[in-house]
Coordinates of C-alpha atoms in Angstrom, one line a residue:
Chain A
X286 CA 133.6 -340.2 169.5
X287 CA 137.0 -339.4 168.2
X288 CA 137.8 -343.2 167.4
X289 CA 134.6 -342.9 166.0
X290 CA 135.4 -340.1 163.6
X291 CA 138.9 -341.8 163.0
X292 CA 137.5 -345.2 161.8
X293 CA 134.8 -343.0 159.8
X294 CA 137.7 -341.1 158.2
X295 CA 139.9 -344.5 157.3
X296 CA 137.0 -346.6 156.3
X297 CA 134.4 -344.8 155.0
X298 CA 130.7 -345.6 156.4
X299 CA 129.7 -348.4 154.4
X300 CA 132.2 -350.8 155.5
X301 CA 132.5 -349.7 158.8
X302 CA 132.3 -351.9 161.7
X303 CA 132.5 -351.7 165.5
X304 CA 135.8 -353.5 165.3
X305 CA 137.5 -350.5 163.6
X306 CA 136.1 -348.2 166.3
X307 CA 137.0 -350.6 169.2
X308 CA 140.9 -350.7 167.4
X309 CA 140.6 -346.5 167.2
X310 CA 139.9 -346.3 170.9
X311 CA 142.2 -349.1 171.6
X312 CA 139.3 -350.6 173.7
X313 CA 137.5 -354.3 173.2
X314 CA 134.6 -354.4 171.1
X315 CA 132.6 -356.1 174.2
X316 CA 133.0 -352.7 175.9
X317 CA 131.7 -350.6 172.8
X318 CA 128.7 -353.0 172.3
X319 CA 128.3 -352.4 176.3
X320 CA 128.4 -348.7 175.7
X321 CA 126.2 -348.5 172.4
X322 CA 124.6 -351.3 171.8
X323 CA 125.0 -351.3 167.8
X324 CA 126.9 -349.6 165.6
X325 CA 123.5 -347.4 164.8
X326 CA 123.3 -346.1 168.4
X327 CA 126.9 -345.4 167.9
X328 CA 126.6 -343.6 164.7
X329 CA 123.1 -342.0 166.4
X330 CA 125.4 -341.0 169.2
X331 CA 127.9 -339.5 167.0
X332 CA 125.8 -337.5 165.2
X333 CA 124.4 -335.8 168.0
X334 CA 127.8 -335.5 169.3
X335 CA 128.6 -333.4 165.9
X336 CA 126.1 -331.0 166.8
X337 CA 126.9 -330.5 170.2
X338 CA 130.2 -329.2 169.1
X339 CA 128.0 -326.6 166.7
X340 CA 125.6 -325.9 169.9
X341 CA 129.1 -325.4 171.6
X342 CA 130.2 -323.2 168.9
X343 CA 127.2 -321.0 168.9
X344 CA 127.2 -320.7 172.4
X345 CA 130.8 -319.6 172.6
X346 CA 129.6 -316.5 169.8
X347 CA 126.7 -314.9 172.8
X348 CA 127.5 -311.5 172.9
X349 CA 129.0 -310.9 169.7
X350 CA 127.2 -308.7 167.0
X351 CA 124.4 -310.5 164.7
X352 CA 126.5 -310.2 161.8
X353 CA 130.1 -311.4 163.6
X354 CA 127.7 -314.4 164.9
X355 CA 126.6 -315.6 161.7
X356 CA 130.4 -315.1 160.4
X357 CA 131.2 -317.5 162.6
X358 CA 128.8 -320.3 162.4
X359 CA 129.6 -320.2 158.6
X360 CA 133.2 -320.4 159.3
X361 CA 132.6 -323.4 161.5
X362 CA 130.9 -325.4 158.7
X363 CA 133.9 -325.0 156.3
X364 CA 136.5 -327.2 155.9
X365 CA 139.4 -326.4 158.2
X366 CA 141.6 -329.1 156.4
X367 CA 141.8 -329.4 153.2
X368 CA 143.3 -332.7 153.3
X369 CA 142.6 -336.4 152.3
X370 CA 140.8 -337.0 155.6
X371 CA 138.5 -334.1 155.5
X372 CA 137.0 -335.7 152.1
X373 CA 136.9 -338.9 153.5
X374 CA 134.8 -337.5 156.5
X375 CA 132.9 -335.9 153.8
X376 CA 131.5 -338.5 152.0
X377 CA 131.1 -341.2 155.2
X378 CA 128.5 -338.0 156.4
X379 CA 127.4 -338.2 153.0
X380 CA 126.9 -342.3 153.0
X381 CA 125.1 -341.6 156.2
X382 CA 122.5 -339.5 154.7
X383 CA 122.1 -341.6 152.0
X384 CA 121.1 -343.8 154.3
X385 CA 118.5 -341.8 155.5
X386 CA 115.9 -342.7 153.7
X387 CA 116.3 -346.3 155.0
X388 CA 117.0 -345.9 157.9
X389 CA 114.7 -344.3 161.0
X390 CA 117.6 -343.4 163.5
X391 CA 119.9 -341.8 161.3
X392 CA 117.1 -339.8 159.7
X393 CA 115.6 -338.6 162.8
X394 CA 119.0 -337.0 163.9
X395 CA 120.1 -336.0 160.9
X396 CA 116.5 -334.3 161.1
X397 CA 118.0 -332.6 164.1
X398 CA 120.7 -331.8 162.8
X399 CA 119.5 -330.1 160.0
X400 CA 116.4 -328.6 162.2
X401 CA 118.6 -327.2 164.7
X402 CA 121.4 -325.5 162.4
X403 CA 118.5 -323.9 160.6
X404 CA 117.1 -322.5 163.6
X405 CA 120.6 -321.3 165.3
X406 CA 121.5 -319.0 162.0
X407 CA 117.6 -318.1 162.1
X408 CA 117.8 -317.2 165.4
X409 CA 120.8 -314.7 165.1
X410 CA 119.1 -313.3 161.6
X411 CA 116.1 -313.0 163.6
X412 CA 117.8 -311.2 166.1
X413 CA 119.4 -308.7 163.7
X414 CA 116.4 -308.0 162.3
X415 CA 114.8 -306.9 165.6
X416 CA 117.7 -305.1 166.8
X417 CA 117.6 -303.1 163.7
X418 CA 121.4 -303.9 162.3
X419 CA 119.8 -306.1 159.5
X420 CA 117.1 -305.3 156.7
X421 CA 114.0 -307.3 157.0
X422 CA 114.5 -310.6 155.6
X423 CA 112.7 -314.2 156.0
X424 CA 115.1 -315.4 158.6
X425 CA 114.3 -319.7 157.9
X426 CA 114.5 -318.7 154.1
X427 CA 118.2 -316.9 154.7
X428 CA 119.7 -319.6 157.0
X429 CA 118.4 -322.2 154.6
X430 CA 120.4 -320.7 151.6
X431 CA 123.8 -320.4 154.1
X432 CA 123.1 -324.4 154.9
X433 CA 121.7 -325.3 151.7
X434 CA 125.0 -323.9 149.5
X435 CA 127.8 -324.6 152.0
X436 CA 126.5 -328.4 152.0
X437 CA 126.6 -328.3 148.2
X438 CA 129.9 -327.0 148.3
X439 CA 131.4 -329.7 150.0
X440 CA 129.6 -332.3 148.5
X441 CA 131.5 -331.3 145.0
X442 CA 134.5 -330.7 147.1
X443 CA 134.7 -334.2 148.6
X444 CA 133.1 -336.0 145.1
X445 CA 134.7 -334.1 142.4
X446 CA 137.7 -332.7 144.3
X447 CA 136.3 -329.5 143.3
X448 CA 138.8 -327.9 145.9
X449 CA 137.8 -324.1 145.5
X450 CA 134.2 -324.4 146.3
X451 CA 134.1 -324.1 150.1
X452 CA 136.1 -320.9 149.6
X453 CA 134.4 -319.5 146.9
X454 CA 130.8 -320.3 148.4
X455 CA 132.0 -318.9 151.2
X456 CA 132.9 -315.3 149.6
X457 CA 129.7 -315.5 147.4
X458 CA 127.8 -315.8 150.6
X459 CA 129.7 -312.9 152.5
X460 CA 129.0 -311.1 149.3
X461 CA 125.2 -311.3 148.6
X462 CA 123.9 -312.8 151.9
X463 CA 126.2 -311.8 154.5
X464 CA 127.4 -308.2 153.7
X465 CA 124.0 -307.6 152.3
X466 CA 122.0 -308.1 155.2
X467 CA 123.5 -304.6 156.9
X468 CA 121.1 -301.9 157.6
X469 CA 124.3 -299.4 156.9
X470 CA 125.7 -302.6 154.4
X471 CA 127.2 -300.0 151.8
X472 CA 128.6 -297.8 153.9
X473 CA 130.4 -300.6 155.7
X474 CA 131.7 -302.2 152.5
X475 CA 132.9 -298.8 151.5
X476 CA 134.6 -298.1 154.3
X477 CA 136.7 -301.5 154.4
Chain B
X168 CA 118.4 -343.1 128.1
X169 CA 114.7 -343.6 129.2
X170 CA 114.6 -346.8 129.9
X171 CA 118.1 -346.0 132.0
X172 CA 115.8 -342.7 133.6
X173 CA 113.2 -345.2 135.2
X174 CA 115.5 -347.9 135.8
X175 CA 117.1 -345.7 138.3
X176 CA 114.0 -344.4 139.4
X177 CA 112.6 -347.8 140.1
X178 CA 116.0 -349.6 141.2
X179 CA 118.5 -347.3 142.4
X180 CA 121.9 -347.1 141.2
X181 CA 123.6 -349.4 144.0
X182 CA 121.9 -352.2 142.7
X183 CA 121.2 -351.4 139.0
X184 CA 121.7 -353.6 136.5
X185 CA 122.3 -354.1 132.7
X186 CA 118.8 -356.2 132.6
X187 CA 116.7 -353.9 134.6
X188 CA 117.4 -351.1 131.8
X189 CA 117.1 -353.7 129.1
X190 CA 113.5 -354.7 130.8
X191 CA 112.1 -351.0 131.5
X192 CA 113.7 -350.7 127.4
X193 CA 111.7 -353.7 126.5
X194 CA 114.8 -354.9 124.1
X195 CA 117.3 -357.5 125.2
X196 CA 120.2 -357.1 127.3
X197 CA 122.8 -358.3 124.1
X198 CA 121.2 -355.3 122.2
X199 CA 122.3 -353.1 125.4
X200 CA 125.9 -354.3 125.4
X201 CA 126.2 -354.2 121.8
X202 CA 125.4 -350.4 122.1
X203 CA 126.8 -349.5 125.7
X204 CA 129.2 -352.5 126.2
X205 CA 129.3 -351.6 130.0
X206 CA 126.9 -350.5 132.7
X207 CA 129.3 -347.6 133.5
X208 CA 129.8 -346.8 130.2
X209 CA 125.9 -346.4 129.3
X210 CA 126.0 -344.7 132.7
X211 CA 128.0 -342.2 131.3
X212 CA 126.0 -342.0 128.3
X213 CA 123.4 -341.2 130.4
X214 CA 124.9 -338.3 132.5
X215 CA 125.9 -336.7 129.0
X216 CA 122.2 -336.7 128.4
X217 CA 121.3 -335.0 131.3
X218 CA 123.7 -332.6 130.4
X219 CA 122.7 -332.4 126.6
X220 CA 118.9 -331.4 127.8
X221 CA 120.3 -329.1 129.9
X222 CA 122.3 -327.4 126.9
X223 CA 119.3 -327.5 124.8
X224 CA 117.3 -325.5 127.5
X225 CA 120.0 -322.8 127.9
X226 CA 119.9 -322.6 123.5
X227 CA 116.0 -322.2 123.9
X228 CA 116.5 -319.3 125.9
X229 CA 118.8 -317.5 123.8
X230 CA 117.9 -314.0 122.9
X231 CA 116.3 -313.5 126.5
X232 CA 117.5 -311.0 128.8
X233 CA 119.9 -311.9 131.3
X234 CA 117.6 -312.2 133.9
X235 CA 114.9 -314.2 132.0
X236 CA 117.9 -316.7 131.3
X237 CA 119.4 -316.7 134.6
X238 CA 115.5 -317.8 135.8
X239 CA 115.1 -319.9 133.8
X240 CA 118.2 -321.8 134.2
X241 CA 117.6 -322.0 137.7
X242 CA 114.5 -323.1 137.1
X243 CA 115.3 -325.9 135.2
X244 CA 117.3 -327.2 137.8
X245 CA 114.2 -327.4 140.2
X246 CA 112.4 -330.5 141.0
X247 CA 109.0 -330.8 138.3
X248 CA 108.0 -333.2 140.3
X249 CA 107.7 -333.8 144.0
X250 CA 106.9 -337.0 144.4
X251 CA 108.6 -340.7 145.0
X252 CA 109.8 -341.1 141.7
X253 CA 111.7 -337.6 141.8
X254 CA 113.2 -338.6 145.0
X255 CA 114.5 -341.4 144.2
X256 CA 116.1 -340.2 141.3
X257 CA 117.4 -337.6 143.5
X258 CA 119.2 -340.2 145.5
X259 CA 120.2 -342.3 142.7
X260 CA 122.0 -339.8 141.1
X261 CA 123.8 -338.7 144.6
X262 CA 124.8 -342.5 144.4
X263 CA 126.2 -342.3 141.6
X264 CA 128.4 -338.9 142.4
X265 CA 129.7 -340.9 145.7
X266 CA 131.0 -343.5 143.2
X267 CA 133.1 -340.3 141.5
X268 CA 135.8 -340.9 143.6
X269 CA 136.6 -344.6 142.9
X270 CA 135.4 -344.5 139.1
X271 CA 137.3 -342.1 137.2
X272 CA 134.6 -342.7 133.7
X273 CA 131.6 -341.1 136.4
X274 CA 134.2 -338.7 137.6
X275 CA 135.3 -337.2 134.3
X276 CA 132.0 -337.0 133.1
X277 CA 130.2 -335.3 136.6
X278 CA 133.0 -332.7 136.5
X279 CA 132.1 -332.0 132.9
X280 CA 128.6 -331.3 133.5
X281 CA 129.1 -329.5 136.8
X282 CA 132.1 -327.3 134.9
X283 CA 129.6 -326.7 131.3
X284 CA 126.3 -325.9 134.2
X285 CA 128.5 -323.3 135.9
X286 CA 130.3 -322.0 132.6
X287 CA 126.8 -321.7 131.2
X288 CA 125.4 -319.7 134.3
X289 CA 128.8 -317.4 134.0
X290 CA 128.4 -316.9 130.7
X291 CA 125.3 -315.4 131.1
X292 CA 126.0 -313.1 134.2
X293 CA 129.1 -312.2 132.4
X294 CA 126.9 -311.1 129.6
X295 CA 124.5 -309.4 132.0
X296 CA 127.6 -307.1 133.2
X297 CA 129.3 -306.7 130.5
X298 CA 125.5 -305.2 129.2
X299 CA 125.2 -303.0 132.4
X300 CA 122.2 -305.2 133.3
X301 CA 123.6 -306.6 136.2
X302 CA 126.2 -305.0 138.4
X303 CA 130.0 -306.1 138.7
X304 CA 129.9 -309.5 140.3
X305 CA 132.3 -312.1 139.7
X306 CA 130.6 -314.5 137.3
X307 CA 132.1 -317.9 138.5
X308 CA 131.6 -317.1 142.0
X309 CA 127.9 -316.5 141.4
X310 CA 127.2 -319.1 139.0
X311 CA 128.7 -321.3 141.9
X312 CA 126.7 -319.5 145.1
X313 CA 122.9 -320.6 142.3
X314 CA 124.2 -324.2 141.8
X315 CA 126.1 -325.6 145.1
X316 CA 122.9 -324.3 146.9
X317 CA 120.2 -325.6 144.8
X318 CA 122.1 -328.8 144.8
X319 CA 122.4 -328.9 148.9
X320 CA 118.5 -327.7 149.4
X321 CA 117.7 -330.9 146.4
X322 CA 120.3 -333.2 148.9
X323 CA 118.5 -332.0 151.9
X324 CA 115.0 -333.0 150.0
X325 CA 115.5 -336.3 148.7
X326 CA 117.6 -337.9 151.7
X327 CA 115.7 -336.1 154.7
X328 CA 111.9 -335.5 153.3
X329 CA 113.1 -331.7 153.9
X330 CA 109.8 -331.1 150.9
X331 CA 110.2 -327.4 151.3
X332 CA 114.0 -327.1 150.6
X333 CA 114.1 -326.7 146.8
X334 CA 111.2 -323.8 146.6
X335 CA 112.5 -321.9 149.6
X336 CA 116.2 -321.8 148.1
X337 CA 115.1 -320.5 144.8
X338 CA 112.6 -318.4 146.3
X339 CA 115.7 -317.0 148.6
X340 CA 118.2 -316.8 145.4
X341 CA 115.9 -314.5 143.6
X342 CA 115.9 -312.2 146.7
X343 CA 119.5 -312.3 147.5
X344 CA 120.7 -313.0 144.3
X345 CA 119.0 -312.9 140.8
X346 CA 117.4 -309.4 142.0
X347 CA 120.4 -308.0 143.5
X348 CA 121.9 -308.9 140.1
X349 CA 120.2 -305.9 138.5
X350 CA 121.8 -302.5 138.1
X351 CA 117.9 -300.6 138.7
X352 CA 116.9 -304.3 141.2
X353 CA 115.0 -301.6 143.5
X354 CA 113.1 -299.8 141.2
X355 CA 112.2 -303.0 139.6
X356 CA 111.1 -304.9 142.9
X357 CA 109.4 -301.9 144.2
X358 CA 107.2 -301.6 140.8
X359 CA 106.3 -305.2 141.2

């Protein structure tokens, strides 16, 4: 999987073939094929294997506070480089889901994907909701608009190298969806 | 420029070609290069367009309140059309903005209309505030929170069937946003 996302990050998904994977892991490409099959099961595989480490993510944030969760799960879809390679990842992800359309494995994962990061933010929305600590809002509706703008953030990030848009989605988020979710959301701001 | 519109809709970008506009044009394809020279270059033309209804939308709302404008800007940036052809449009223009990187004529020209979409949406929050319509946001950072999320929920749509996407997100940017814009927002929801 890390081969995989190294050959993703030096060649880009179009071009990409089990060859550059098989040189990542400094394994044969017999062994690979053995493993996945084709480089779609691969790509399938490493898809899933993306959103394993955001399951893993949001597992790790049990116990916190609704509002410290969601913090979090937005923090872990920014960019933490803001490097060459992080665009290149970028846009291969993006290649992939342009392939979508296409393409029945990738756009039943990416489905997934999608599905299940929109019900993990809904979830802890949902949560605050009941526990009182957020206002009542449409929890699928809220953790759309988190998804929805951090993924068009990066997209002009990685296409236009419109470096300050993770960033600034990411304070305009904290600022109208984030902070103002609090029951006591004034007070709190106030206080800080 | 539509003849180039249902080109892309019926071709794509990847595989677009000088004769496939020239055909959906009904003219030849010397009259196209005599006009455009190159593909990229009538390409460009073409994104200017885009951008050139967009400016004459945001003139025909001059003399609205800030609100009106700000909803009907956003407005105009949501699909009037769910079906196929929309979608693929959708893609084809996503196509085009992964090209941005290699082709500096697309890239100059996307970061031009992205830059004049969220100056225009700045302008009017700006106005809104400087009014004491809308309270003391930053006007950048908002114009970018409306158009990175429209443009994710649009990505989501036309690459993953997400059909919902585009109605939800402006349905949840009037809530968290465009109302929580207003100075008296409360009073004005609750008399709704």
């Amino acid at each position: 999987m890390e081969a995989t996302y190294r050959a993703l990050c030096a060649n880009g998904f179009a071009s990409l073939t089990m060859r550059d994977i098989a040189d990542e892991a400094g394994k044969s490409t017999s062994l690979l094929h053995y493993h996945y099959d084709t480089k779609r099961n691969l790509l399938v595989s490493f898809l899933a294997h993306l959103l394993a480490g955001f399951e893993e993510k949001f597992e790790e944030t049990e116990g916190e506070s609704p509002d410290d969760r969601l913090r979090s799960l937005v923090e872990r879809l920014l960019p933490d480089d803001d490097g060459e390679e992080y665009a290149r990842f970028g846009r291969a992800l993006m290649e992939l889901r342009m392939r979508a359309p296409h393409e029945e494995a990738y756009r039943e994962q990416l489905q997934t994907n999608m599905r299940t990061l929109r019900d993990r933010f809904a979830d802890v929305i949902r949560e605050g909701v009941e526990a009182g600590v957020f206002r009542e809002v449409d929890p699928d509706r809220t953790a759309r608009l988190l998804l929805y703008s951090l993924d068009g953030a990066r997209s002009f990030h990685v296409t236009l190298g419109d470096d300050d848009a993770p960033a600034e989605t990411a304070a305009a988020l904290d600022e109208f969806v984030l902070s103002s979710l609090l029951v006591d959301g004034d007070a709190e701001r106030d206080a800080e």
